[in-house]
PDB file of C-alpha atoms in Angstrom:
ATOM      1  CA  MET H1358       0.000   0.000   0.000  1.00 48.00           C
ATOM      2  CA  PRO H1359       1.166   3.609  -0.625  1.00 50.00           C
ATOM      3  CA  LEU H1360       2.652   5.291   2.410  1.00 51.00           C
ATOM      4  CA  TRP H1361       0.508   8.403   1.918  1.00 54.00           C
ATOM      5  CA  THR H1362      -1.197  10.583  -0.647  1.00 65.00           C
ATOM      6  CA  LYS H1363      -0.013  14.151  -0.870  1.00 67.00           C
ATOM      7  CA  ALA H1364      -1.313  17.092  -2.870  1.00 63.00           C
ATOM      8  CA  GLN H1365       1.052  19.145  -4.990  1.00 66.00           C
ATOM      9  CA  GLU H1366       0.511  22.740  -6.089  1.00 63.00           C
ATOM     10  CA  ALA H1367      -1.628  22.817  -9.248  1.00 79.00           C
ATOM     11  CA  LEU H1368       0.347  22.536 -12.450  1.00 90.00           C
ATOM     12  CA  ASN H1369       0.878  25.528 -14.719  1.00 91.00           C
ATOM     13  CA  TRP H1370      -0.482  24.088 -17.952  1.00 94.00           C
ATOM     14  CA  GLY H1371      -0.396  27.135 -20.207  1.00 93.00           C
ATOM     15  CA  ASP H1372      -2.150  27.158 -23.572  1.00 95.00           C
ATOM     16  CA  PRO H1373      -2.246  24.042 -25.778  1.00 96.00           C
ATOM     17  CA  LEU H1374       0.489  23.763 -28.398  1.00 97.00           C
ATOM     18  CA  ALA H1375      -1.862  21.903 -30.743  1.00 97.00           C
ATOM     19  CA  ALA H1376      -5.190  20.117 -31.025  1.00 96.00           C
ATOM     20  CA  ILE H1377      -5.458  16.930 -33.073  1.00 96.00           C
ATOM     21  CA  SER H1378      -8.750  15.494 -34.224  1.00 94.00           C
ATOM     22  CA  ILE H1379      -8.932  12.069 -35.873  1.00 92.00           C
ATOM     23  CA  LYS H1380     -12.099  10.135 -36.572  1.00 88.00           C
ATOM     24  CA  GLN H1381     -12.241   7.002 -34.431  1.00 90.00           C
ATOM     25  CA  SER H1382      -8.921   7.693 -32.697  1.00 93.00           C
ATOM     26  CA  ASP H1383      -7.881   5.048 -30.178  1.00 96.00           C
ATOM     27  CA  LEU H1384      -4.350   4.608 -28.772  1.00 97.00           C
ATOM     28  CA  ILE H1385      -1.614   7.240 -28.516  1.00 97.00           C
ATOM     29  CA  SER H1386       2.124   6.976 -27.851  1.00 97.00           C
ATOM     30  CA  LEU H1387       5.076   9.392 -27.926  1.00 97.00           C
ATOM     31  CA  ASP H1388       8.592   8.593 -29.100  1.00 96.00           C
ATOM     32  CA  THR H1389      11.831   9.955 -27.664  1.00 94.00           C
ATOM     33  CA  ARG H1390      11.671  12.940 -30.037  1.00 95.00           C
ATOM     34  CA  ASP H1391       8.132  13.843 -28.934  1.00 97.00           C
ATOM     35  CA  GLN H1392       6.558  12.700 -32.155  1.00 97.00           C
ATOM     36  CA  ILE H1393       2.963  11.610 -31.602  1.00 97.00           C
ATOM     37  CA  PHE H1394       1.658   8.282 -32.891  1.00 98.00           C
ATOM     38  CA  VAL H1395      -2.100   7.734 -32.949  1.00 98.00           C
ATOM     39  CA  SER H1396      -3.990   4.588 -33.925  1.00 97.00           C
ATOM     40  CA  THR H1397      -7.625   4.315 -35.013  1.00 97.00           C
ATOM     41  CA  ILE H1398     -10.092   1.557 -34.202  1.00 96.00           C
ATOM     42  CA  ASN H1399      -9.348   0.120 -37.667  1.00 96.00           C
ATOM     43  CA  GLY H1400      -5.617  -0.184 -36.922  1.00 97.00           C
ATOM     44  CA  ASP H1401      -4.342   2.744 -39.006  1.00 97.00           C
ATOM     45  CA  ILE H1402      -1.387   4.574 -37.408  1.00 98.00           C
ATOM     46  CA  TYR H1403      -0.934   8.337 -37.863  1.00 98.00           C
ATOM     47  CA  LEU H1404       2.267  10.246 -37.126  1.00 98.00           C
ATOM     48  CA  PHE H1405       2.154  13.901 -35.993  1.00 97.00           C
ATOM     49  CA  ASP H1406       4.750  16.385 -34.817  1.00 97.00           C
ATOM     50  CA  ARG H1407       4.303  18.314 -31.571  1.00 95.00           C
ATOM     51  CA  GLU H1408       2.599  21.172 -33.450  1.00 96.00           C
ATOM     52  CA  GLY H1409      -0.094  18.788 -34.635  1.00 96.00           C
ATOM     53  CA  ARG H1410       1.076  18.536 -38.262  1.00 97.00           C
ATOM     54  CA  GLN H1411       0.529  15.129 -39.848  1.00 97.00           C
ATOM     55  CA  LEU H1412       3.814  13.633 -41.030  1.00 97.00           C
ATOM     56  CA  ASN H1413       2.834  10.149 -42.120  1.00 97.00           C
ATOM     57  CA  LEU H1414       0.166   7.442 -42.152  1.00 97.00           C
ATOM     58  CA  PHE H1415       0.440   3.669 -42.112  1.00 97.00           C
ATOM     59  CA  SER H1416      -2.598   1.631 -43.131  1.00 96.00           C
ATOM     60  CA  PRO H1417      -2.143  -2.138 -42.645  1.00 94.00           C
ATOM     61  CA  PRO H1418      -3.295  -4.550 -45.338  1.00 91.00           C
ATOM     62  CA  ARG H1419      -5.484  -6.320 -42.766  1.00 92.00           C
ATOM     63  CA  GLN H1420      -7.657  -3.988 -40.716  1.00 94.00           C
ATOM     64  CA  GLY H1421      -8.013  -4.663 -37.003  1.00 95.00           C
ATOM     65  CA  ARG H1422      -8.064  -2.685 -33.791  1.00 97.00           C
ATOM     66  CA  LEU H1423      -4.759  -2.410 -31.923  1.00 98.00           C
ATOM     67  CA  GLN H1424      -4.514  -3.486 -28.324  1.00 97.00           C
ATOM     68  CA  GLN H1425      -1.013  -2.040 -27.955  1.00 98.00           C
ATOM     69  CA  LEU H1426       0.920   0.840 -29.537  1.00 98.00           C
ATOM     70  CA  GLU H1427       4.409   1.705 -28.233  1.00 97.00           C
ATOM     71  CA  ALA H1428       6.744   4.366 -29.593  1.00 97.00           C
ATOM     72  CA  ALA H1429       8.879   5.047 -26.511  1.00 93.00           C
ATOM     73  CA  TRP H1430      11.619   2.647 -27.613  1.00 89.00           C
ATOM     74  CA  THR H1431      14.710   4.299 -29.089  1.00 78.00           C
ATOM     75  CA  VAL H1432      14.419   2.801 -32.571  1.00 83.00           C
ATOM     76  CA  ASN H1433      11.212   0.875 -33.225  1.00 91.00           C
ATOM     77  CA  ILE H1434       7.436   1.263 -33.059  1.00 96.00           C
ATOM     78  CA  PHE H1435       5.557  -1.772 -31.748  1.00 97.00           C
ATOM     79  CA  SER H1436       1.913  -2.602 -32.365  1.00 97.00           C
ATOM     80  CA  PHE H1437      -0.198  -5.598 -31.414  1.00 98.00           C
ATOM     81  CA  SER H1438      -3.747  -6.532 -32.393  1.00 97.00           C
ATOM     82  CA  SER H1439      -5.519  -9.090 -30.214  1.00 95.00           C
ATOM     83  CA  ASP H1440      -8.324  -9.177 -32.804  1.00 94.00           C
ATOM     84  CA  LEU H1441      -5.912 -10.286 -35.543  1.00 95.00           C
ATOM     85  CA  GLN H1442      -3.564 -11.995 -33.047  1.00 94.00           C
ATOM     86  CA  GLU H1443      -0.514 -10.501 -34.708  1.00 95.00           C
ATOM     87  CA  TYR H1444       2.222  -7.996 -33.951  1.00 96.00           C
ATOM     88  CA  ARG H1445       4.072  -5.546 -36.163  1.00 96.00           C
ATOM     89  CA  ILE H1446       7.341  -3.637 -35.665  1.00 95.00           C
ATOM     90  CA  LEU H1447       7.853  -0.451 -37.703  1.00 96.00           C
ATOM     91  CA  ASP H1448      10.616   2.115 -38.026  1.00 95.00           C
ATOM     92  CA  ARG H1449      10.226   5.811 -37.166  1.00 91.00           C
ATOM     93  CA  PHE H1450       8.842   6.497 -40.651  1.00 93.00           C
ATOM     94  CA  LEU H1451       6.165   3.795 -40.223  1.00 96.00           C
ATOM     95  CA  ASN H1452       7.848   1.348 -42.590  1.00 95.00           C
ATOM     96  CA  PRO H1453       7.194  -2.270 -41.469  1.00 95.00           C
ATOM     97  CA  LEU H1454      10.304  -4.125 -40.276  1.00 93.00           C
ATOM     98  CA  ALA H1455       8.782  -7.319 -38.882  1.00 89.00           C
ATOM     99  CA  GLU H1456       5.349  -8.801 -38.474  1.00 90.00           C
ATOM    100  CA  ASN H1457       3.948 -12.181 -37.584  1.00 91.00           C
ATOM    101  CA  ASN H1458       0.927 -14.054 -36.315  1.00 91.00           C
ATOM    102  CA  LEU H1459       1.325 -15.092 -32.688  1.00 88.00           C
ATOM    103  CA  THR H1460      -0.981 -18.100 -32.679  1.00 79.00           C
ATOM    104  CA  ALA H1461       1.632 -20.744 -33.393  1.00 70.00           C
ATOM    105  CA  GLY H1462       3.426 -23.364 -31.355  1.00 74.00           C
ATOM    106  CA  GLU H1463       2.963 -22.717 -27.642  1.00 85.00           C
ATOM    107  CA  ILE H1464       0.806 -19.593 -28.004  1.00 92.00           C
ATOM    108  CA  THR H1465      -2.948 -20.092 -28.393  1.00 92.00           C
ATOM    109  CA  LEU H1466      -4.882 -16.961 -27.382  1.00 94.00           C
ATOM    110  CA  PRO H1467      -2.660 -13.854 -27.030  1.00 95.00           C
ATOM    111  CA  LYS H1468      -4.697 -11.073 -25.419  1.00 96.00           C
ATOM    112  CA  ALA H1469      -1.908  -8.614 -24.529  1.00 97.00           C
ATOM    113  CA  ALA H1470       1.653  -8.114 -25.766  1.00 97.00           C
ATOM    114  CA  THR H1471       4.504  -5.654 -25.356  1.00 97.00           C
ATOM    115  CA  LEU H1472       8.011  -5.199 -26.712  1.00 95.00           C
ATOM    116  CA  GLY H1473      10.901  -5.931 -24.344  1.00 94.00           C
ATOM    117  CA  ASN H1474      14.669  -5.727 -24.428  1.00 91.00           C
ATOM    118  CA  ASN H1475      16.883  -8.100 -26.433  1.00 88.00           C
ATOM    119  CA  ASN H1476      14.398  -8.923 -29.212  1.00 89.00           C
ATOM    120  CA  ILE H1477      11.778 -10.105 -26.712  1.00 93.00           C
ATOM    121  CA  ILE H1478       8.009  -9.837 -26.951  1.00 95.00           C
ATOM    122  CA  TRP H1479       6.095 -10.442 -23.716  1.00 97.00           C
ATOM    123  CA  ILE H1480       2.734 -12.135 -24.277  1.00 97.00           C
ATOM    124  CA  TRP H1481      -0.241 -12.748 -22.016  1.00 96.00           C
ATOM    125  CA  ASP H1482      -1.786 -16.005 -23.267  1.00 95.00           C
ATOM    126  CA  GLU H1483      -5.341 -16.176 -21.984  1.00 92.00           C
ATOM    127  CA  SER H1484      -5.831 -19.794 -23.065  1.00 91.00           C
ATOM    128  CA  ASP H1485      -3.655 -21.159 -20.255  1.00 90.00           C
ATOM    129  CA  LEU H1486      -3.262 -17.988 -18.146  1.00 91.00           C
ATOM    130  CA  THR H1487       0.474 -17.767 -18.711  1.00 93.00           C
ATOM    131  CA  LEU H1488       2.964 -14.958 -19.218  1.00 95.00           C
ATOM    132  CA  LYS H1489       5.331 -15.896 -22.040  1.00 95.00           C
ATOM    133  CA  SER H1490       8.424 -14.347 -23.571  1.00 95.00           C
ATOM    134  CA  LEU H1491       9.117 -14.827 -27.263  1.00 94.00           C
ATOM    135  CA  ASN H1492      12.352 -14.153 -29.142  1.00 93.00           C
ATOM    136  CA  TYR H1493      10.702 -12.792 -32.274  1.00 90.00           C
ATOM    137  CA  LEU H1494      13.855 -13.080 -34.403  1.00 89.00           C
ATOM    138  CA  GLN H1495      14.305 -16.775 -33.644  1.00 89.00           C
ATOM    139  CA  LYS H1496      10.561 -17.380 -33.184  1.00 87.00           C
ATOM    140  CA  GLN H1497      11.300 -19.245 -29.984  1.00 91.00           C
ATOM    141  CA  ILE H1498       9.465 -19.235 -26.646  1.00 93.00           C
ATOM    142  CA  LEU H1499      12.067 -18.551 -23.962  1.00 93.00           C
ATOM    143  CA  GLN H1500       9.930 -18.964 -20.876  1.00 91.00           C
ATOM    144  CA  SER H1501       6.346 -19.555 -19.791  1.00 92.00           C
ATOM    145  CA  GLN H1502       5.105 -18.514 -16.358  1.00 91.00           C
ATOM    146  CA  PRO H1503       1.655 -19.742 -15.172  1.00 91.00           C
ATOM    147  CA  LEU H1504      -0.011 -16.926 -13.243  1.00 89.00           C
ATOM    148  CA  ASN H1505      -3.398 -18.267 -12.178  1.00 83.00           C
ATOM    149  CA  LEU H1506      -1.973 -19.469  -8.854  1.00 78.00           C
ATOM    150  CA  ILE H1507       0.335 -16.477  -8.342  1.00 77.00           C
ATOM    151  CA  LEU H1508      -1.985 -13.516  -8.838  1.00 76.00           C
ATOM    152  CA  ASP H1509      -4.426 -12.927  -5.982  1.00 62.00           C
ATOM    153  CA  SER H1510      -7.228 -12.142  -8.392  1.00 60.00           C
ATOM    154  CA  GLN H1511     -10.358 -14.012  -9.425  1.00 64.00           C
ATOM    155  CA  ASN H1512     -10.585 -11.931 -12.589  1.00 70.00           C
ATOM    156  CA  LEU H1513      -7.555 -12.105 -14.868  1.00 82.00           C
ATOM    157  CA  ASP H1514      -8.940  -9.685 -17.450  1.00 89.00           C
ATOM    158  CA  VAL H1515      -5.618  -8.079 -18.414  1.00 93.00           C
ATOM    159  CA  ASN H1516      -5.945  -4.580 -19.859  1.00 94.00           C
ATOM    160  CA  GLU H1517      -2.282  -4.073 -20.787  1.00 97.00           C
ATOM    161  CA  ILE H1518       1.256  -5.284 -20.190  1.00 97.00           C
ATOM    162  CA  ARG H1519       4.185  -2.922 -20.575  1.00 97.00           C
ATOM    163  CA  GLU H1520       7.930  -3.066 -19.939  1.00 96.00           C
ATOM    164  CA  PHE H1521       9.551  -0.093 -18.215  1.00 95.00           C
ATOM    165  CA  LYS H1522      13.155  -0.008 -16.982  1.00 92.00           C
ATOM    166  CA  ASN H1523      13.615  -3.763 -16.948  1.00 92.00           C
ATOM    167  CA  ARG H1524      10.352  -4.399 -15.135  1.00 96.00           C
ATOM    168  CA  LEU H1525       7.109  -5.718 -16.609  1.00 97.00           C
ATOM    169  CA  TYR H1526       3.835  -4.114 -15.509  1.00 98.00           C
ATOM    170  CA  MET H1527       0.520  -5.953 -15.891  1.00 96.00           C
ATOM    171  CA  ASN H1528      -2.629  -3.881 -15.484  1.00 96.00           C
ATOM    172  CA  ILE H1529      -5.736  -5.726 -14.300  1.00 94.00           C
ATOM    173  CA  PRO H1530      -8.153  -2.837 -13.590  1.00 93.00           C
ATOM    174  CA  SER H1531     -10.354  -4.844 -11.220  1.00 90.00           C
ATOM    175  CA  SER H1532      -7.407  -5.977  -9.107  1.00 90.00           C
ATOM    176  CA  GLY H1533      -4.388  -3.665  -9.514  1.00 93.00           C
ATOM    177  CA  ILE H1534      -1.053  -3.456 -11.291  1.00 95.00           C
ATOM    178  CA  PHE H1535       1.298  -6.418 -10.918  1.00 95.00           C
ATOM    179  CA  ILE H1536       5.065  -5.973 -11.352  1.00 96.00           C
ATOM    180  CA  PHE H1537       7.412  -8.696 -12.625  1.00 96.00           C
ATOM    181  CA  ASP H1538      11.167  -8.880 -13.075  1.00 94.00           C
ATOM    182  CA  ASN H1539      12.810  -9.607 -16.433  1.00 90.00           C
ATOM    183  CA  GLN H1540      12.455 -13.352 -15.818  1.00 89.00           C
ATOM    184  CA  GLY H1541       8.714 -13.153 -15.348  1.00 90.00           C
ATOM    185  CA  ASN H1542       8.830 -13.519 -11.554  1.00 92.00           C
ATOM    186  CA  MET H1543       6.282 -11.460  -9.647  1.00 92.00           C
ATOM    187  CA  ILE H1544       7.812  -8.768  -7.427  1.00 93.00           C
ATOM    188  CA  GLN H1545       4.901  -6.789  -6.018  1.00 93.00           C
ATOM    189  CA  LYS H1546       1.445  -5.390  -6.637  1.00 93.00           C
ATOM    190  CA  LEU H1547       0.382  -1.740  -6.826  1.00 95.00           C
ATOM    191  CA  ASP H1548      -3.038  -1.038  -5.362  1.00 93.00           C
ATOM    192  CA  VAL H1549      -3.950   1.218  -8.300  1.00 95.00           C
ATOM    193  CA  HIS H1550      -7.100   0.574 -10.320  1.00 95.00           C
ATOM    194  CA  ILE H1551      -7.111   2.318 -13.699  1.00 95.00           C
ATOM    195  CA  ASP H1552      -8.883   1.479 -16.931  1.00 94.00           C
ATOM    196  CA  GLN H1553      -6.546   3.471 -19.196  1.00 95.00           C
ATOM    197  CA  ARG H1554      -3.152   3.134 -20.831  1.00 96.00           C
ATOM    198  CA  LEU H1555      -0.086   2.967 -18.578  1.00 97.00           C
ATOM    199  CA  THR H1556       1.978   6.171 -18.549  1.00 97.00           C
ATOM    200  CA  PHE H1557       5.479   6.318 -17.064  1.00 97.00           C
ATOM    201  CA  PHE H1558       7.604   9.381 -16.403  1.00 96.00           C
ATOM    202  CA  LYS H1559      10.542   9.891 -14.020  1.00 92.00           C
ATOM    203  CA  GLU H1560      10.110   6.657 -12.039  1.00 94.00           C
ATOM    204  CA  ARG H1561       6.409   7.385 -11.623  1.00 96.00           C
ATOM    205  CA  LEU H1562       3.167   6.005 -13.014  1.00 97.00           C
ATOM    206  CA  PHE H1563       0.578   8.630 -14.006  1.00 98.00           C
ATOM    207  CA  TRP H1564      -3.170   8.439 -14.584  1.00 97.00           C
ATOM    208  CA  ILE H1565      -6.289  10.630 -14.625  1.00 97.00           C
ATOM    209  CA  GLN H1566      -8.976  10.033 -12.023  1.00 95.00           C
ATOM    210  CA  LYS H1567     -12.182  12.100 -12.069  1.00 93.00           C
ATOM    211  CA  GLY H1568     -10.432  14.968 -13.814  1.00 94.00           C
ATOM    212  CA  ILE H1569      -7.433  14.935 -11.438  1.00 95.00           C
ATOM    213  CA  LEU H1570      -3.900  14.023 -12.536  1.00 96.00           C
ATOM    214  CA  LYS H1571      -2.431  11.505 -10.118  1.00 96.00           C
ATOM    215  CA  SER H1572       0.862   9.629  -9.878  1.00 96.00           C
ATOM    216  CA  ILE H1573       2.520   6.984  -7.749  1.00 96.00           C
ATOM    217  CA  SER H1574       6.251   6.679  -7.111  1.00 95.00           C
ATOM    218  CA  LEU H1575       7.565   3.305  -8.257  1.00 95.00           C
ATOM    219  CA  ARG H1576      10.271   3.528  -5.582  1.00 93.00           C
ATOM    220  CA  THR H1577       8.425   4.683  -2.448  1.00 93.00           C
ATOM    221  CA  LEU H1578       4.805   3.934  -3.491  1.00 94.00           C
ATOM    222  CA  ASP H1579       3.767   7.402  -2.298  1.00 94.00           C
ATOM    223  CA  GLN H1580       0.866   8.828  -4.302  1.00 94.00           C
ATOM    224  CA  THR H1581       0.651  12.455  -5.424  1.00 94.00           C
ATOM    225  CA  ASP H1582      -2.334  14.558  -6.478  1.00 95.00           C
ATOM    226  CA  HIS H1583      -1.247  17.040  -9.179  1.00 95.00           C
ATOM    227  CA  GLY H1584      -4.550  18.934  -9.474  1.00 94.00           C
ATOM    228  CA  LYS H1585      -7.132  19.200 -12.226  1.00 95.00           C
ATOM    229  CA  VAL H1586      -6.277  18.705 -15.876  1.00 95.00           C
ATOM    230  CA  PRO H1587      -7.378  21.544 -18.196  1.00 93.00           C
ATOM    231  CA  HIS H1588      -9.959  19.461 -20.057  1.00 87.00           C
ATOM    232  CA  ASP H1589     -13.047  18.168 -18.241  1.00 85.00           C
ATOM    233  CA  GLN H1590     -13.473  15.200 -20.592  1.00 92.00           C
ATOM    234  CA  ALA H1591      -9.817  14.075 -20.616  1.00 94.00           C
ATOM    235  CA  ASN H1592      -9.687  10.357 -19.883  1.00 93.00           C
ATOM    236  CA  SER H1593      -6.004   9.488 -20.383  1.00 95.00           C
ATOM    237  CA  ILE H1594      -2.558  11.051 -20.639  1.00 97.00           C
ATOM    238  CA  GLN H1595       0.769  10.259 -22.297  1.00 98.00           C
ATOM    239  CA  ILE H1596       3.975  12.057 -21.289  1.00 98.00           C
ATOM    240  CA  GLY H1597       7.025  12.581 -23.499  1.00 97.00           C
ATOM    241  CA  GLN H1598      10.308  14.443 -23.105  1.00 95.00           C
ATOM    242  CA  GLU H1599       9.088  18.036 -23.424  1.00 97.00           C
ATOM    243  CA  ILE H1600       5.349  17.620 -24.091  1.00 98.00           C
ATOM    244  CA  LEU H1601       2.340  15.702 -22.839  1.00 97.00           C
ATOM    245  CA  VAL H1602      -0.873  14.751 -24.601  1.00 98.00           C
ATOM    246  CA  LEU H1603      -4.360  14.648 -23.089  1.00 97.00           C
ATOM    247  CA  GLN H1604      -6.897  12.393 -24.778  1.00 96.00           C
ATOM    248  CA  SER H1605     -10.654  12.932 -24.699  1.00 94.00           C
ATOM    249  CA  PRO H1606     -13.621  11.874 -26.863  1.00 91.00           C
ATOM    250  CA  ALA H1607     -13.174  15.154 -28.785  1.00 89.00           C
ATOM    251  CA  GLY H1608      -9.550  14.418 -29.721  1.00 93.00           C
ATOM    252  CA  LEU H1609      -6.053  15.173 -28.464  1.00 96.00           C
ATOM    253  CA  GLN H1610      -4.599  18.284 -26.861  1.00 97.00           C
ATOM    254  CA  VAL H1611      -0.827  18.803 -26.818  1.00 98.00           C
ATOM    255  CA  PHE H1612       0.780  20.823 -23.992  1.00 97.00           C
ATOM    256  CA  ALA H1613       4.314  21.795 -23.133  1.00 97.00           C
ATOM    257  CA  LEU H1614       5.430  19.729 -20.166  1.00 96.00           C
ATOM    258  CA  PRO H1615       4.672  21.767 -17.014  1.00 95.00           C
ATOM    259  CA  LEU H1616       7.771  22.819 -15.109  1.00 93.00           C
ATOM    260  CA  GLU H1617       6.430  21.188 -11.950  1.00 92.00           C
ATOM    261  CA  LEU H1618       6.518  17.779 -13.633  1.00 94.00           C
ATOM    262  CA  LYS H1619       9.982  18.409 -15.054  1.00 90.00           C
ATOM    263  CA  ASN H1620      11.255  19.047 -11.534  1.00 89.00           C
ATOM    264  CA  LEU H1621       9.717  15.937  -9.994  1.00 86.00           C
ATOM    265  CA  ARG H1622      12.038  13.539  -8.178  1.00 75.00           C
TER     266      ARG H1622
END
């Protein structure tokens, strides 16, 4: 459990740098150069700069909603569709580098996937309730960890898995966020219940709750209340190097990163 929840002085948001509106927008992710990647419910991926100018568009030959979109890696963009049960790795210009169907060999029903270090893809296989790691270059399962007896949850409806700083985070909104080491061994559980995409910044996990930006330290487990976000309908946030993006049913709003967040420790 967190040691305490503390309130921080409200953030100085300033005016938006840009507003982006895409029909049927879905997932968003920022790369290390603060370029903004946005997927639609059909699986198209748009690329925008921080001023909201469209730079590129990738439309896959097979349409399907993405369950995961990650651009925070230094080189590659990772996408995964649980509907199509396939992953795709693209370069920064949205050119496909690798793609494959995951339902082969020891994988039966992949419901969540994320890119890891050393050519690894982590996969949550709902058919046998196992966490698996796949070397996608060699197409070889490296390990398989049954979780039904490890997780103290009756409902293993996994919303997302995500690797951050050599740790794997599994979000089960009804139960919490489970943390694993790079061998798939469970380390601890965060008592945080969020039905939105995981957002990491400066050793903290961020989310929006009833219009309030909140975070939890991954080191001390202390929670912080950062005040209201400047959009009443904002339901998720992604944070980059110098910008952050608020997502709402009306679209995306891009802001310069508030100084208070830059100075967080």
